Amino acid sequence: MKCGIWVINLADPLRPPREVVTFEVTNDINAFEEYLRNGIFEAAGFEAYCIQELRGLVDLFREKKGTWTGIAMNEWLQENPQLLAQLPSDLKSQEFNLEVSERLRQLSIALKRNR
């Protein structure tokens, strides 16, 4: 490859026809993509259109904040494993040994009484 362009000898009689066709189709698709990006989409304001649509989706999402909060809360309460896997570690529920916690509480009470 040179500068992102494939270079092969198409006249090579040992080159399989399938590889030659694949090469030509790939290059045609790449050329078409460049034409669409630089010739059509830019001239038609396609990027600006996509940005406008994305902003509209963000605004719609923000307007329905209460709905999304309710959905997230329901999934949290149902302990949806896909949701819980996405949470940062500081928000994940921590399991504590209740017996140790209770003994520490009792020790705290006993120390306060002896003062």
mmCIF file of N, CA and C in Angstrom:
data_model
loop_
_atom_site.group_PDB
_atom_site.id
_atom_site.type_symbol
_atom_site.label_atom_id
_atom_site.label_comp_id
_atom_site.label_asym_id
_atom_site.label_seq_id
_atom_site.Cartn_x
_atom_site.Cartn_y
_atom_site.Cartn_z
ATOM 1 N N MET A 1 0.838 -1.192 0.000
ATOM 2 C CA MET A 1 0.000 0.000 0.000
ATOM 3 C C MET A 1 0.876 1.247 0.000
ATOM 4 N N LYS A 2 0.464 2.208 -0.780
ATOM 5 C CA LYS A 2 1.154 3.494 -0.803
ATOM 6 C C LYS A 2 0.113 4.579 -0.607
ATOM 7 N N CYS A 3 0.268 5.382 0.437
ATOM 8 C CA CYS A 3 -0.633 6.507 0.707
ATOM 9 C C CYS A 3 -2.097 6.076 0.767
ATOM 10 N N GLY A 4 -2.354 4.906 1.306
ATOM 11 C CA GLY A 4 -3.730 4.458 1.444
ATOM 12 C C GLY A 4 -4.327 3.900 0.157
ATOM 13 N N ILE A 5 -3.530 3.750 -0.916
ATOM 14 C CA ILE A 5 -4.018 3.239 -2.192
ATOM 15 C C ILE A 5 -3.345 1.910 -2.463
ATOM 16 N N TRP A 6 -4.136 0.940 -2.865
ATOM 17 C CA TRP A 6 -3.572 -0.359 -3.208
ATOM 18 C C TRP A 6 -2.878 -0.266 -4.551
ATOM 19 N N VAL A 7 -1.764 -0.941 -4.684
ATOM 20 C CA VAL A 7 -1.068 -1.005 -5.960
ATOM 21 C C VAL A 7 -0.798 -2.470 -6.255
ATOM 22 N N ILE A 8 -1.456 -2.981 -7.312
ATOM 23 C CA ILE A 8 -1.192 -4.350 -7.731
ATOM 24 C C ILE A 8 -1.060 -4.362 -9.244
ATOM 25 N N ASN A 9 -0.375 -5.356 -9.742
ATOM 26 C CA ASN A 9 -0.194 -5.495 -11.180
ATOM 27 C C ASN A 9 -1.367 -6.282 -11.732
ATOM 28 N N LEU A 10 -2.301 -5.583 -12.404
ATOM 29 C CA LEU A 10 -3.494 -6.237 -12.932
ATOM 30 C C LEU A 10 -3.167 -7.093 -14.151
ATOM 31 N N ALA A 11 -2.028 -6.835 -14.780
ATOM 32 C CA ALA A 11 -1.647 -7.593 -15.974
ATOM 33 C C ALA A 11 -0.969 -8.909 -15.615
ATOM 34 N N ASP A 12 -0.729 -9.147 -14.345
ATOM 35 C CA ASP A 12 -0.058 -10.378 -13.904
ATOM 36 C C ASP A 12 -0.970 -11.572 -14.211
ATOM 37 N N PRO A 13 -0.539 -12.488 -15.088
ATOM 38 C CA PRO A 13 -1.388 -13.621 -15.463
ATOM 39 C C PRO A 13 -1.587 -14.616 -14.310
ATOM 40 N N LEU A 14 -0.739 -14.555 -13.289
ATOM 41 C CA LEU A 14 -0.865 -15.468 -12.155
ATOM 42 C C LEU A 14 -1.835 -14.948 -11.090
ATOM 43 N N ARG A 15 -2.238 -13.696 -11.241
ATOM 44 C CA ARG A 15 -3.149 -13.111 -10.257
ATOM 45 C C ARG A 15 -4.544 -13.687 -10.483
ATOM 46 N N PRO A 16 -5.176 -14.220 -9.421
ATOM 47 C CA PRO A 16 -6.515 -14.808 -9.575
ATOM 48 C C PRO A 16 -7.533 -13.740 -9.988
ATOM 49 N N PRO A 17 -8.444 -14.085 -10.902
ATOM 50 C CA PRO A 17 -9.449 -13.107 -11.358
ATOM 51 C C PRO A 17 -10.278 -12.549 -10.207
ATOM 52 N N ARG A 18 -10.552 -13.365 -9.208
ATOM 53 C CA ARG A 18 -11.345 -12.892 -8.068
ATOM 54 C C ARG A 18 -10.631 -11.746 -7.351
ATOM 55 N N GLU A 19 -9.317 -11.848 -7.192
ATOM 56 C CA GLU A 19 -8.549 -10.800 -6.527
ATOM 57 C C GLU A 19 -8.560 -9.516 -7.348
ATOM 58 N N VAL A 20 -8.481 -9.642 -8.671
ATOM 59 C CA VAL A 20 -8.516 -8.471 -9.554
ATOM 60 C C VAL A 20 -9.867 -7.776 -9.443
ATOM 61 N N VAL A 21 -10.948 -8.554 -9.468
ATOM 62 C CA VAL A 21 -12.292 -7.976 -9.361
ATOM 63 C C VAL A 21 -12.478 -7.322 -7.994
ATOM 64 N N THR A 22 -12.038 -7.989 -6.936
ATOM 65 C CA THR A 22 -12.143 -7.432 -5.584
ATOM 66 C C THR A 22 -11.401 -6.110 -5.503
ATOM 67 N N PHE A 23 -10.215 -6.058 -6.080
ATOM 68 C CA PHE A 23 -9.410 -4.840 -6.099
ATOM 69 C C PHE A 23 -10.148 -3.710 -6.814
ATOM 70 N N GLU A 24 -10.699 -4.019 -7.995
ATOM 71 C CA GLU A 24 -11.396 -2.990 -8.773
ATOM 72 C C GLU A 24 -12.653 -2.497 -8.067
ATOM 73 N N VAL A 25 -13.424 -3.405 -7.494
ATOM 74 C CA VAL A 25 -14.652 -3.015 -6.791
ATOM 75 C C VAL A 25 -14.316 -2.181 -5.561
ATOM 76 N N THR A 26 -13.301 -2.591 -4.812
ATOM 77 C CA THR A 26 -12.892 -1.833 -3.626
ATOM 78 C C THR A 26 -12.477 -0.418 -4.000
ATOM 79 N N ASN A 27 -11.694 -0.294 -5.063
ATOM 80 C CA ASN A 27 -11.267 1.045 -5.493
ATOM 81 C C ASN A 27 -12.433 1.876 -5.992
ATOM 82 N N ASP A 28 -13.385 1.242 -6.692
ATOM 83 C CA ASP A 28 -14.573 1.967 -7.145
ATOM 84 C C ASP A 28 -15.399 2.468 -5.966
ATOM 85 N N ILE A 29 -15.550 1.629 -4.949
ATOM 86 C CA ILE A 29 -16.309 2.039 -3.753
ATOM 87 C C ILE A 29 -15.605 3.184 -3.043
ATOM 88 N N ASN A 30 -14.278 3.100 -2.916
ATOM 89 C CA ASN A 30 -13.523 4.182 -2.275
ATOM 90 C C ASN A 30 -13.648 5.478 -3.057
ATOM 91 N N ALA A 31 -13.591 5.398 -4.380
ATOM 92 C CA ALA A 31 -13.729 6.599 -5.210
ATOM 93 C C ALA A 31 -15.131 7.185 -5.065
ATOM 94 N N PHE A 32 -16.141 6.325 -5.020
ATOM 95 C CA PHE A 32 -17.520 6.779 -4.855
ATOM 96 C C PHE A 32 -17.711 7.447 -3.498
ATOM 97 N N GLU A 33 -17.105 6.873 -2.471
ATOM 98 C CA GLU A 33 -17.177 7.464 -1.132
ATOM 99 C C GLU A 33 -16.560 8.859 -1.120
ATOM 100 N N GLU A 34 -15.403 9.002 -1.741
ATOM 101 C CA GLU A 34 -14.754 10.325 -1.828
ATOM 102 C C GLU A 34 -15.634 11.306 -2.589
ATOM 103 N N TYR A 35 -16.233 10.853 -3.680
ATOM 104 C CA TYR A 35 -17.113 11.713 -4.475
ATOM 105 C C TYR A 35 -18.307 12.174 -3.644
ATOM 106 N N LEU A 36 -18.914 11.227 -2.911
ATOM 107 C CA LEU A 36 -20.061 11.595 -2.081
ATOM 108 C C LEU A 36 -19.664 12.589 -0.998
ATOM 109 N N ARG A 37 -18.551 12.301 -0.319
ATOM 110 C CA ARG A 37 -18.116 13.195 0.765
ATOM 111 C C ARG A 37 -17.767 14.584 0.265
ATOM 112 N N ASN A 38 -16.935 14.648 -0.752
ATOM 113 C CA ASN A 38 -16.400 15.938 -1.184
ATOM 114 C C ASN A 38 -17.262 16.640 -2.215
ATOM 115 N N GLY A 39 -18.038 15.898 -2.978
ATOM 116 C CA GLY A 39 -18.813 16.515 -4.036
ATOM 117 C C GLY A 39 -20.268 16.728 -3.694
ATOM 118 N N ILE A 40 -20.874 15.745 -3.087
ATOM 119 C CA ILE A 40 -22.319 15.800 -2.862
ATOM 120 C C ILE A 40 -22.664 16.282 -1.460
ATOM 121 N N PHE A 41 -22.186 15.555 -0.440
ATOM 122 C CA PHE A 41 -22.595 15.864 0.924
ATOM 123 C C PHE A 41 -22.181 17.268 1.352
ATOM 124 N N GLU A 42 -20.961 17.648 1.017
ATOM 125 C CA GLU A 42 -20.495 18.974 1.410
ATOM 126 C C GLU A 42 -21.303 20.057 0.714
ATOM 127 N N ALA A 43 -21.542 19.879 -0.577
ATOM 128 C CA ALA A 43 -22.300 20.880 -1.337
ATOM 129 C C ALA A 43 -23.753 20.941 -0.883
ATOM 130 N N ALA A 44 -24.295 19.809 -0.463
ATOM 131 C CA ALA A 44 -25.702 19.767 -0.051
ATOM 132 C C ALA A 44 -25.885 20.126 1.416
ATOM 133 N N GLY A 45 -24.796 20.386 2.112
ATOM 134 C CA GLY A 45 -24.912 20.709 3.531
ATOM 135 C C GLY A 45 -25.300 19.499 4.368
ATOM 136 N N PHE A 46 -24.899 18.316 3.935
ATOM 137 C CA PHE A 46 -25.286 17.083 4.629
ATOM 138 C C PHE A 46 -24.750 17.052 6.050
ATOM 139 N N GLU A 47 -23.511 17.508 6.244
ATOM 140 C CA GLU A 47 -22.940 17.517 7.591
ATOM 141 C C GLU A 47 -23.734 18.428 8.512
ATOM 142 N N ALA A 48 -24.090 19.601 8.022
ATOM 143 C CA ALA A 48 -24.890 20.529 8.815
ATOM 144 C C ALA A 48 -26.251 19.916 9.144
ATOM 145 N N TYR A 49 -26.825 19.209 8.174
ATOM 146 C CA TYR A 49 -28.106 18.531 8.396
ATOM 147 C C TYR A 49 -27.978 17.482 9.500
ATOM 148 N N CYS A 50 -26.912 16.686 9.454
ATOM 149 C CA CYS A 50 -26.697 15.648 10.469
ATOM 150 C C CYS A 50 -26.519 16.263 11.851
ATOM 151 N N ILE A 51 -25.768 17.343 11.934
ATOM 152 C CA ILE A 51 -25.562 18.031 13.217
ATOM 153 C C ILE A 51 -26.889 18.573 13.743
ATOM 154 N N GLN A 52 -27.699 19.148 12.856
ATOM 155 C CA GLN A 52 -29.000 19.673 13.261
ATOM 156 C C GLN A 52 -29.894 18.550 13.778
ATOM 157 N N GLU A 53 -29.904 17.414 13.093
ATOM 158 C CA GLU A 53 -30.710 16.277 13.531
ATOM 159 C C GLU A 53 -30.236 15.747 14.880
ATOM 160 N N LEU A 54 -28.919 15.675 15.055
ATOM 161 C CA LEU A 54 -28.359 15.208 16.322
ATOM 162 C C LEU A 54 -28.748 16.141 17.461
ATOM 163 N N ARG A 55 -28.667 17.440 17.224
ATOM 164 C CA ARG A 55 -29.076 18.400 18.257
ATOM 165 C C ARG A 55 -30.557 18.251 18.586
ATOM 166 N N GLY A 56 -31.368 17.977 17.570
ATOM 167 C CA GLY A 56 -32.796 17.749 17.806
ATOM 168 C C GLY A 56 -33.030 16.539 18.692
ATOM 169 N N LEU A 57 -32.270 15.466 18.451
ATOM 170 C CA LEU A 57 -32.398 14.272 19.284
ATOM 171 C C LEU A 57 -31.955 14.541 20.721
ATOM 172 N N VAL A 58 -30.877 15.300 20.877
ATOM 173 C CA VAL A 58 -30.398 15.637 22.219
ATOM 174 C C VAL A 58 -31.454 16.474 22.949
ATOM 175 N N ASP A 59 -32.023 17.456 22.253
ATOM 176 C CA ASP A 59 -33.067 18.287 22.868
ATOM 177 C C ASP A 59 -34.285 17.451 23.268
ATOM 178 N N LEU A 60 -34.689 16.526 22.386
ATOM 179 C CA LEU A 60 -35.828 15.657 22.686
ATOM 180 C C LEU A 60 -35.530 14.787 23.903
ATOM 181 N N PHE A 61 -34.316 14.280 23.979
ATOM 182 C CA PHE A 61 -33.909 13.473 25.123
ATOM 183 C C PHE A 61 -33.976 14.299 26.409
ATOM 184 N N ARG A 62 -33.498 15.536 26.340
ATOM 185 C CA ARG A 62 -33.514 16.408 27.522
ATOM 186 C C ARG A 62 -34.938 16.779 27.921
ATOM 187 N N GLU A 63 -35.813 16.993 26.945
ATOM 188 C CA GLU A 63 -37.205 17.332 27.247
ATOM 189 C C GLU A 63 -37.909 16.194 27.982
ATOM 190 N N LYS A 64 -37.530 14.988 27.697
ATOM 191 C CA LYS A 64 -38.156 13.819 28.313
ATOM 192 C C LYS A 64 -37.309 13.271 29.460
ATOM 193 N N LYS A 65 -36.612 14.168 30.132
ATOM 194 C CA LYS A 65 -35.729 13.771 31.230
ATOM 195 C C LYS A 65 -36.462 12.945 32.286
ATOM 196 N N GLY A 66 -37.666 13.369 32.641
ATOM 197 C CA GLY A 66 -38.441 12.651 33.658
ATOM 198 C C GLY A 66 -38.757 11.226 33.232
ATOM 199 N N THR A 67 -39.100 11.068 31.971
ATOM 200 C CA THR A 67 -39.401 9.727 31.454
ATOM 201 C C THR A 67 -38.172 8.845 31.532
ATOM 202 N N TRP A 68 -37.040 9.378 31.075
ATOM 203 C CA TRP A 68 -35.798 8.582 31.071
ATOM 204 C C TRP A 68 -35.328 8.283 32.491
ATOM 205 N N THR A 69 -35.545 9.233 33.393
ATOM 206 C CA THR A 69 -35.181 9.000 34.792
ATOM 207 C C THR A 69 -36.020 7.864 35.372
ATOM 208 N N GLY A 70 -37.323 7.866 35.061
ATOM 209 C CA GLY A 70 -38.204 6.801 35.530
ATOM 210 C C GLY A 70 -37.805 5.442 34.975
ATOM 211 N N ILE A 71 -37.457 5.407 33.694
ATOM 212 C CA ILE A 71 -37.033 4.150 33.077
ATOM 213 C C ILE A 71 -35.749 3.643 33.734
ATOM 214 N N ALA A 72 -34.802 4.547 33.923
ATOM 215 C CA ALA A 72 -33.533 4.153 34.548
ATOM 216 C C ALA A 72 -33.766 3.673 35.987
ATOM 217 N N MET A 73 -34.642 4.347 36.723
ATOM 218 C CA MET A 73 -34.933 3.953 38.098
ATOM 219 C C MET A 73 -35.576 2.561 38.145
ATOM 220 N N ASN A 74 -36.516 2.308 37.232
ATOM 221 C CA ASN A 74 -37.147 0.977 37.184
ATOM 222 C C ASN A 74 -36.112 -0.109 36.899
ATOM 223 N N GLU A 75 -35.225 0.154 35.956
ATOM 224 C CA GLU A 75 -34.190 -0.827 35.632
ATOM 225 C C GLU A 75 -33.243 -1.031 36.816
ATOM 226 N N TRP A 76 -32.958 0.039 37.526
ATOM 227 C CA TRP A 76 -32.101 -0.047 38.719
ATOM 228 C C TRP A 76 -32.762 -0.911 39.791
ATOM 229 N N LEU A 77 -34.043 -0.646 40.046
ATOM 230 C CA LEU A 77 -34.762 -1.396 41.075
ATOM 231 C C LEU A 77 -34.916 -2.871 40.703
ATOM 232 N N GLN A 78 -34.998 -3.152 39.403
ATOM 233 C CA GLN A 78 -35.109 -4.540 38.943
ATOM 234 C C GLN A 78 -33.731 -5.191 38.786
ATOM 235 N N GLU A 79 -32.702 -4.432 39.127
ATOM 236 C CA GLU A 79 -31.312 -4.897 39.070
ATOM 237 C C GLU A 79 -30.951 -5.464 37.698
ATOM 238 N N ASN A 80 -31.266 -4.697 36.667
ATOM 239 C CA ASN A 80 -30.935 -5.076 35.295
ATOM 240 C C ASN A 80 -29.414 -5.229 35.181
ATOM 241 N N PRO A 81 -28.920 -6.422 34.865
ATOM 242 C CA PRO A 81 -27.469 -6.643 34.828
ATOM 243 C C PRO A 81 -26.748 -5.796 33.776
ATOM 244 N N GLN A 82 -27.433 -5.488 32.674
ATOM 245 C CA GLN A 82 -26.805 -4.653 31.652
ATOM 246 C C GLN A 82 -26.607 -3.221 32.153
ATOM 247 N N LEU A 83 -27.567 -2.715 32.897
ATOM 248 C CA LEU A 83 -27.441 -1.379 33.472
ATOM 249 C C LEU A 83 -26.368 -1.360 34.556
ATOM 250 N N LEU A 84 -26.413 -2.343 35.440
ATOM 251 C CA LEU A 84 -25.458 -2.386 36.553
ATOM 252 C C LEU A 84 -24.024 -2.544 36.057
ATOM 253 N N ALA A 85 -23.831 -3.204 34.936
ATOM 254 C CA ALA A 85 -22.485 -3.377 34.385
ATOM 255 C C ALA A 85 -21.908 -2.054 33.889
ATOM 256 N N GLN A 86 -22.769 -1.091 33.566
ATOM 257 C CA GLN A 86 -22.312 0.198 33.044
ATOM 258 C C GLN A 86 -22.026 1.226 34.139
ATOM 259 N N LEU A 87 -22.443 0.929 35.355
ATOM 260 C CA LEU A 87 -22.265 1.885 36.449
ATOM 261 C C LEU A 87 -20.806 1.962 36.882
ATOM 262 N N PRO A 88 -20.347 3.165 37.249
ATOM 263 C CA PRO A 88 -19.006 3.279 37.834
ATOM 264 C C PRO A 88 -18.954 2.532 39.167
ATOM 265 N N SER A 89 -17.783 2.093 39.555
ATOM 266 C CA SER A 89 -17.655 1.262 40.760
ATOM 267 C C SER A 89 -18.150 1.965 42.020
ATOM 268 N N ASP A 90 -18.029 3.300 42.092
ATOM 269 C CA ASP A 90 -18.478 3.995 43.302
ATOM 270 C C ASP A 90 -20.008 4.052 43.414
ATOM 271 N N LEU A 91 -20.728 3.750 42.335
ATOM 272 C CA LEU A 91 -22.192 3.740 42.392
ATOM 273 C C LEU A 91 -22.762 2.332 42.547
ATOM 274 N N LYS A 92 -21.925 1.330 42.379
ATOM 275 C CA LYS A 92 -22.399 -0.047 42.522
ATOM 276 C C LYS A 92 -22.654 -0.336 43.993
ATOM 277 N N SER A 93 -23.667 -1.166 44.231
ATOM 278 C CA SER A 93 -24.017 -1.467 45.620
ATOM 279 C C SER A 93 -22.880 -2.241 46.279
ATOM 280 N N GLN A 94 -22.654 -1.932 47.516
ATOM 281 C CA GLN A 94 -21.604 -2.591 48.285
ATOM 282 C C GLN A 94 -22.263 -3.542 49.265
ATOM 283 N N GLU A 95 -21.749 -4.741 49.352
ATOM 284 C CA GLU A 95 -22.264 -5.696 50.319
ATOM 285 C C GLU A 95 -21.401 -5.611 51.570
ATOM 286 N N PHE A 96 -22.058 -5.474 52.703
ATOM 287 C CA PHE A 96 -21.345 -5.372 53.961
ATOM 288 C C PHE A 96 -21.737 -6.554 54.839
ATOM 289 N N ASN A 97 -20.816 -6.934 55.671
ATOM 290 C CA ASN A 97 -21.102 -7.980 56.634
ATOM 291 C C ASN A 97 -21.889 -7.325 57.763
ATOM 292 N N LEU A 98 -23.184 -7.638 57.860
ATOM 293 C CA LEU A 98 -24.058 -6.999 58.847
ATOM 294 C C LEU A 98 -23.651 -7.331 60.277
ATOM 295 N N GLU A 99 -23.120 -8.500 60.479
ATOM 296 C CA GLU A 99 -22.704 -8.887 61.825
ATOM 297 C C GLU A 99 -21.565 -7.992 62.309
ATOM 298 N N VAL A 100 -20.586 -7.758 61.461
ATOM 299 C CA VAL A 100 -19.462 -6.890 61.824
ATOM 300 C C VAL A 100 -19.965 -5.475 62.066
ATOM 301 N N SER A 101 -20.855 -5.018 61.197
ATOM 302 C CA SER A 101 -21.409 -3.675 61.348
ATOM 303 C C SER A 101 -22.148 -3.532 62.677
ATOM 304 N N GLU A 102 -22.937 -4.524 63.018
ATOM 305 C CA GLU A 102 -23.695 -4.481 64.277
ATOM 306 C C GLU A 102 -22.757 -4.494 65.481
ATOM 307 N N ARG A 103 -21.704 -5.282 65.448
ATOM 308 C CA ARG A 103 -20.757 -5.331 66.565
ATOM 309 C C ARG A 103 -20.017 -4.006 66.714
ATOM 310 N N LEU A 104 -19.688 -3.371 65.582
ATOM 311 C CA LEU A 104 -19.042 -2.056 65.658
ATOM 312 C C LEU A 104 -19.989 -1.021 66.268
ATOM 313 N N ARG A 105 -21.267 -1.116 65.924
ATOM 314 C CA ARG A 105 -22.246 -0.194 66.491
ATOM 315 C C ARG A 105 -22.357 -0.402 67.997
ATOM 316 N N GLN A 106 -22.391 -1.658 68.416
ATOM 317 C CA GLN A 106 -22.465 -1.967 69.844
ATOM 318 C C GLN A 106 -21.208 -1.485 70.575
ATOM 319 N N LEU A 107 -20.060 -1.633 69.932
ATOM 320 C CA LEU A 107 -18.797 -1.158 70.544
ATOM 321 C C LEU A 107 -18.844 0.352 70.704
ATOM 322 N N SER A 108 -19.351 1.040 69.687
ATOM 323 C CA SER A 108 -19.470 2.503 69.741
ATOM 324 C C SER A 108 -20.346 2.919 70.917
ATOM 325 N N ILE A 109 -21.478 2.244 71.089
ATOM 326 C CA ILE A 109 -22.407 2.567 72.192
ATOM 327 C C ILE A 109 -21.721 2.302 73.532
ATOM 328 N N ALA A 110 -21.016 1.174 73.658
ATOM 329 C CA ALA A 110 -20.347 0.840 74.908
ATOM 330 C C ALA A 110 -19.265 1.854 75.239
ATOM 331 N N LEU A 111 -18.517 2.313 74.250
ATOM 332 C CA LEU A 111 -17.477 3.310 74.488
ATOM 333 C C LEU A 111 -18.064 4.646 74.919
ATOM 334 N N LYS A 112 -19.197 5.018 74.360
ATOM 335 C CA LYS A 112 -19.831 6.279 74.735
ATOM 336 C C LYS A 112 -20.355 6.220 76.170
ATOM 337 N N ARG A 113 -20.819 5.055 76.613
ATOM 338 C CA ARG A 113 -21.324 4.913 77.971
ATOM 339 C C ARG A 113 -20.190 5.002 79.014
ATOM 340 N N ASN A 114 -19.027 4.513 78.653
ATOM 341 C CA ASN A 114 -17.900 4.477 79.610
ATOM 342 C C ASN A 114 -17.178 5.810 79.724
ATOM 343 N N ARG A 115 -17.557 6.793 79.009
ATOM 344 C CA ARG A 115 -16.870 8.092 79.100
ATOM 345 C C ARG A 115 -17.203 8.827 80.325
#
